[in-house]
Amino acid sequence: MDEMKSGAFIIGGVALLLVLLGLYMLQGKGAFLIAGYNTMPKKEKAKYDGPAMARFVGKLLFALAFSMLFWFAGMLLEKSWMFYIGVALFLGFTGFALIYMNTGGRFRKEQGHAEQKKIKKK
């Protein structure tokens, strides 16, 4: 087996690992694996919805594994354009996830209803 094909199988193995980890995180588990969240103090962690973040990261891992399939196919079939499409998808998914997770406070826990009513009355 030549170097290109052995590299393709390594990439295929990594994609499979991403799918398995994505399945775990889609269940809302595994928030401790998210960088930054796992190092927060408990008071800070209480402000965020860990299971929702884990589910989003699980979906991201599926998208990244999908893009890696283009790498795998491109290397096996020796089609460089497929590899480049996979790289573009990988970078696009990663960029989207970074922007989505860090803007809009999407993963902050909502305030309680009593607190919201107090704010509206003011």
PDB file of C-alpha atoms in Angstrom:
ATOM      1  CA  MET A   1       0.000   0.000   0.000  1.00  0.00           C
ATOM      2  CA  ASP A   2       1.450   3.374  -0.937  1.00  0.00           C
ATOM      3  CA  GLU A   3       1.737   6.389   1.365  1.00  0.00           C
ATOM      4  CA  MET A   4      -1.326   8.145  -0.052  1.00  0.00           C
ATOM      5  CA  LYS A   5      -3.636   5.235   0.717  1.00  0.00           C
ATOM      6  CA  SER A   6      -2.230   4.629   4.192  1.00  0.00           C
ATOM      7  CA  GLY A   7      -2.732   8.347   4.952  1.00  0.00           C
ATOM      8  CA  ALA A   8      -6.286   8.094   3.657  1.00  0.00           C
ATOM      9  CA  PHE A   9      -7.058   5.257   6.055  1.00  0.00           C
ATOM     10  CA  ILE A  10      -5.658   7.242   8.976  1.00  0.00           C
ATOM     11  CA  ILE A  11      -7.928  10.153   8.027  1.00  0.00           C
ATOM     12  CA  GLY A  12     -10.841   7.730   7.729  1.00  0.00           C
ATOM     13  CA  GLY A  13     -10.089   6.431  11.227  1.00  0.00           C
ATOM     14  CA  VAL A  14     -10.022   9.957  12.645  1.00  0.00           C
ATOM     15  CA  ALA A  15     -13.345  10.723  10.920  1.00  0.00           C
ATOM     16  CA  LEU A  16     -14.827   7.599  12.511  1.00  0.00           C
ATOM     17  CA  LEU A  17     -13.594   8.731  15.937  1.00  0.00           C
ATOM     18  CA  LEU A  18     -15.214  12.139  15.383  1.00  0.00           C
ATOM     19  CA  VAL A  19     -18.517  10.428  14.554  1.00  0.00           C
ATOM     20  CA  LEU A  20     -18.351   8.307  17.719  1.00  0.00           C
ATOM     21  CA  LEU A  21     -17.516  11.327  19.869  1.00  0.00           C
ATOM     22  CA  GLY A  22     -20.296  13.274  18.132  1.00  0.00           C
ATOM     23  CA  LEU A  23     -22.806  10.545  19.037  1.00  0.00           C
ATOM     24  CA  TYR A  24     -21.756  10.812  22.680  1.00  0.00           C
ATOM     25  CA  MET A  25     -22.012  14.591  22.717  1.00  0.00           C
ATOM     26  CA  LEU A  26     -25.392  14.636  20.950  1.00  0.00           C
ATOM     27  CA  GLN A  27     -26.813  13.045  24.083  1.00  0.00           C
ATOM     28  CA  GLY A  28     -25.926  16.241  25.964  1.00  0.00           C
ATOM     29  CA  LYS A  29     -22.976  14.586  27.681  1.00  0.00           C
ATOM     30  CA  GLY A  30     -19.336  15.467  27.323  1.00  0.00           C
ATOM     31  CA  ALA A  31     -19.441  19.181  28.097  1.00  0.00           C
ATOM     32  CA  PHE A  32     -16.285  18.566  30.140  1.00  0.00           C
ATOM     33  CA  LEU A  33     -14.490  17.998  26.813  1.00  0.00           C
ATOM     34  CA  ILE A  34     -15.223  21.519  25.559  1.00  0.00           C
ATOM     35  CA  ALA A  35     -12.150  23.715  25.956  1.00  0.00           C
ATOM     36  CA  GLY A  36     -12.764  26.720  28.163  1.00  0.00           C
ATOM     37  CA  TYR A  37     -15.947  25.325  29.665  1.00  0.00           C
ATOM     38  CA  ASN A  38     -14.093  22.609  31.531  1.00  0.00           C
ATOM     39  CA  THR A  39     -11.756  25.119  33.216  1.00  0.00           C
ATOM     40  CA  MET A  40     -14.470  27.517  34.407  1.00  0.00           C
ATOM     41  CA  PRO A  41     -15.248  27.826  38.099  1.00  0.00           C
ATOM     42  CA  LYS A  42     -18.557  26.248  39.141  1.00  0.00           C
ATOM     43  CA  LYS A  43     -20.231  29.653  39.493  1.00  0.00           C
ATOM     44  CA  GLU A  44     -19.388  30.488  35.876  1.00  0.00           C
ATOM     45  CA  LYS A  45     -20.431  27.038  34.624  1.00  0.00           C
ATOM     46  CA  ALA A  46     -23.834  27.555  36.247  1.00  0.00           C
ATOM     47  CA  LYS A  47     -24.441  30.471  33.863  1.00  0.00           C
ATOM     48  CA  TYR A  48     -24.136  28.265  30.767  1.00  0.00           C
ATOM     49  CA  ASP A  49     -26.205  25.414  29.377  1.00  0.00           C
ATOM     50  CA  GLY A  50     -23.560  22.679  29.187  1.00  0.00           C
ATOM     51  CA  PRO A  51     -25.781  20.019  27.570  1.00  0.00           C
ATOM     52  CA  ALA A  52     -26.861  22.447  24.820  1.00  0.00           C
ATOM     53  CA  MET A  53     -23.225  23.282  24.105  1.00  0.00           C
ATOM     54  CA  ALA A  54     -22.368  19.584  24.009  1.00  0.00           C
ATOM     55  CA  ARG A  55     -25.195  18.895  21.531  1.00  0.00           C
ATOM     56  CA  PHE A  56     -23.989  21.719  19.272  1.00  0.00           C
ATOM     57  CA  VAL A  57     -20.407  20.448  19.395  1.00  0.00           C
ATOM     58  CA  GLY A  58     -21.713  16.953  18.586  1.00  0.00           C
ATOM     59  CA  LYS A  59     -23.352  18.314  15.427  1.00  0.00           C
ATOM     60  CA  LEU A  60     -20.135  20.151  14.599  1.00  0.00           C
ATOM     61  CA  LEU A  61     -18.158  16.930  14.939  1.00  0.00           C
ATOM     62  CA  PHE A  62     -20.494  15.251  12.434  1.00  0.00           C
ATOM     63  CA  ALA A  63     -19.945  18.121   9.997  1.00  0.00           C
ATOM     64  CA  LEU A  64     -16.172  17.909  10.414  1.00  0.00           C
ATOM     65  CA  ALA A  65     -16.238  14.137   9.887  1.00  0.00           C
ATOM     66  CA  PHE A  66     -18.291  14.690   6.726  1.00  0.00           C
ATOM     67  CA  SER A  67     -15.696  17.117   5.391  1.00  0.00           C
ATOM     68  CA  MET A  68     -12.940  14.637   6.218  1.00  0.00           C
ATOM     69  CA  LEU A  69     -14.671  12.068   4.015  1.00  0.00           C
ATOM     70  CA  PHE A  70     -13.781  14.328   1.086  1.00  0.00           C
ATOM     71  CA  TRP A  71     -10.144  14.145   2.204  1.00  0.00           C
ATOM     72  CA  PHE A  72     -10.428  10.370   2.421  1.00  0.00           C
ATOM     73  CA  ALA A  73     -12.017  10.017  -1.022  1.00  0.00           C
ATOM     74  CA  GLY A  74      -9.668  12.535  -2.595  1.00  0.00           C
ATOM     75  CA  MET A  75      -6.617  10.677  -1.350  1.00  0.00           C
ATOM     76  CA  LEU A  76      -7.914   7.240  -2.328  1.00  0.00           C
ATOM     77  CA  LEU A  77      -9.060   8.320  -5.784  1.00  0.00           C
ATOM     78  CA  GLU A  78      -6.095  10.669  -6.206  1.00  0.00           C
ATOM     79  CA  LYS A  79      -8.401  13.610  -6.974  1.00  0.00           C
ATOM     80  CA  SER A  80      -6.896  16.724  -5.429  1.00  0.00           C
ATOM     81  CA  TRP A  81     -10.046  18.799  -6.034  1.00  0.00           C
ATOM     82  CA  MET A  82     -11.983  16.535  -3.643  1.00  0.00           C
ATOM     83  CA  PHE A  83      -9.332  17.048  -0.988  1.00  0.00           C
ATOM     84  CA  TYR A  84      -9.514  20.827  -1.423  1.00  0.00           C
ATOM     85  CA  ILE A  85     -13.306  20.799  -1.163  1.00  0.00           C
ATOM     86  CA  GLY A  86     -12.953  18.887   2.102  1.00  0.00           C
ATOM     87  CA  VAL A  87     -10.443  21.401   3.451  1.00  0.00           C
ATOM     88  CA  ALA A  88     -12.708  24.319   2.481  1.00  0.00           C
ATOM     89  CA  LEU A  89     -15.693  22.650   4.177  1.00  0.00           C
ATOM     90  CA  PHE A  90     -13.640  21.901   7.284  1.00  0.00           C
ATOM     91  CA  LEU A  91     -12.469  25.508   7.585  1.00  0.00           C
ATOM     92  CA  GLY A  92     -15.960  26.833   6.832  1.00  0.00           C
ATOM     93  CA  PHE A  93     -17.623  24.647   9.477  1.00  0.00           C
ATOM     94  CA  THR A  94     -14.966  25.586  12.019  1.00  0.00           C
ATOM     95  CA  GLY A  95     -15.290  29.311  11.319  1.00  0.00           C
ATOM     96  CA  PHE A  96     -19.081  29.166  11.489  1.00  0.00           C
ATOM     97  CA  ALA A  97     -18.972  27.278  14.808  1.00  0.00           C
ATOM     98  CA  LEU A  98     -16.543  29.754  16.369  1.00  0.00           C
ATOM     99  CA  ILE A  99     -18.706  32.712  15.409  1.00  0.00           C
ATOM    100  CA  TYR A 100     -21.993  31.004  16.333  1.00  0.00           C
ATOM    101  CA  MET A 101     -20.817  29.855  19.768  1.00  0.00           C
ATOM    102  CA  ASN A 102     -19.208  33.150  20.743  1.00  0.00           C
ATOM    103  CA  THR A 103     -21.908  35.610  19.693  1.00  0.00           C
ATOM    104  CA  GLY A 104     -25.453  36.220  20.805  1.00  0.00           C
ATOM    105  CA  GLY A 105     -25.225  34.500  24.199  1.00  0.00           C
ATOM    106  CA  ARG A 106     -26.859  31.400  22.696  1.00  0.00           C
ATOM    107  CA  PHE A 107     -25.663  29.032  25.392  1.00  0.00           C
ATOM    108  CA  ARG A 108     -26.301  31.221  28.419  1.00  0.00           C
ATOM    109  CA  LYS A 109     -29.032  29.964  30.705  1.00  0.00           C
ATOM    110  CA  GLU A 110     -32.149  32.092  30.651  1.00  0.00           C
ATOM    111  CA  GLN A 111     -33.057  34.200  33.635  1.00  0.00           C
ATOM    112  CA  GLY A 112     -35.887  32.944  35.806  1.00  0.00           C
ATOM    113  CA  HIS A 113     -39.390  34.214  35.071  1.00  0.00           C
ATOM    114  CA  ALA A 114     -39.517  36.246  38.300  1.00  0.00           C
ATOM    115  CA  GLU A 115     -36.324  38.056  37.373  1.00  0.00           C
ATOM    116  CA  GLN A 116     -37.612  38.793  33.862  1.00  0.00           C
ATOM    117  CA  LYS A 117     -40.818  40.305  35.268  1.00  0.00           C
ATOM    118  CA  LYS A 118     -38.813  42.556  37.597  1.00  0.00           C
ATOM    119  CA  ILE A 119     -36.749  43.778  34.673  1.00  0.00           C
ATOM    120  CA  LYS A 120     -39.841  44.461  32.528  1.00  0.00           C
ATOM    121  CA  LYS A 121     -41.532  46.482  35.323  1.00  0.00           C
ATOM    122  CA  LYS A 122     -38.570  48.877  35.591  1.00  0.00           C
TER     123      LYS A 122
END
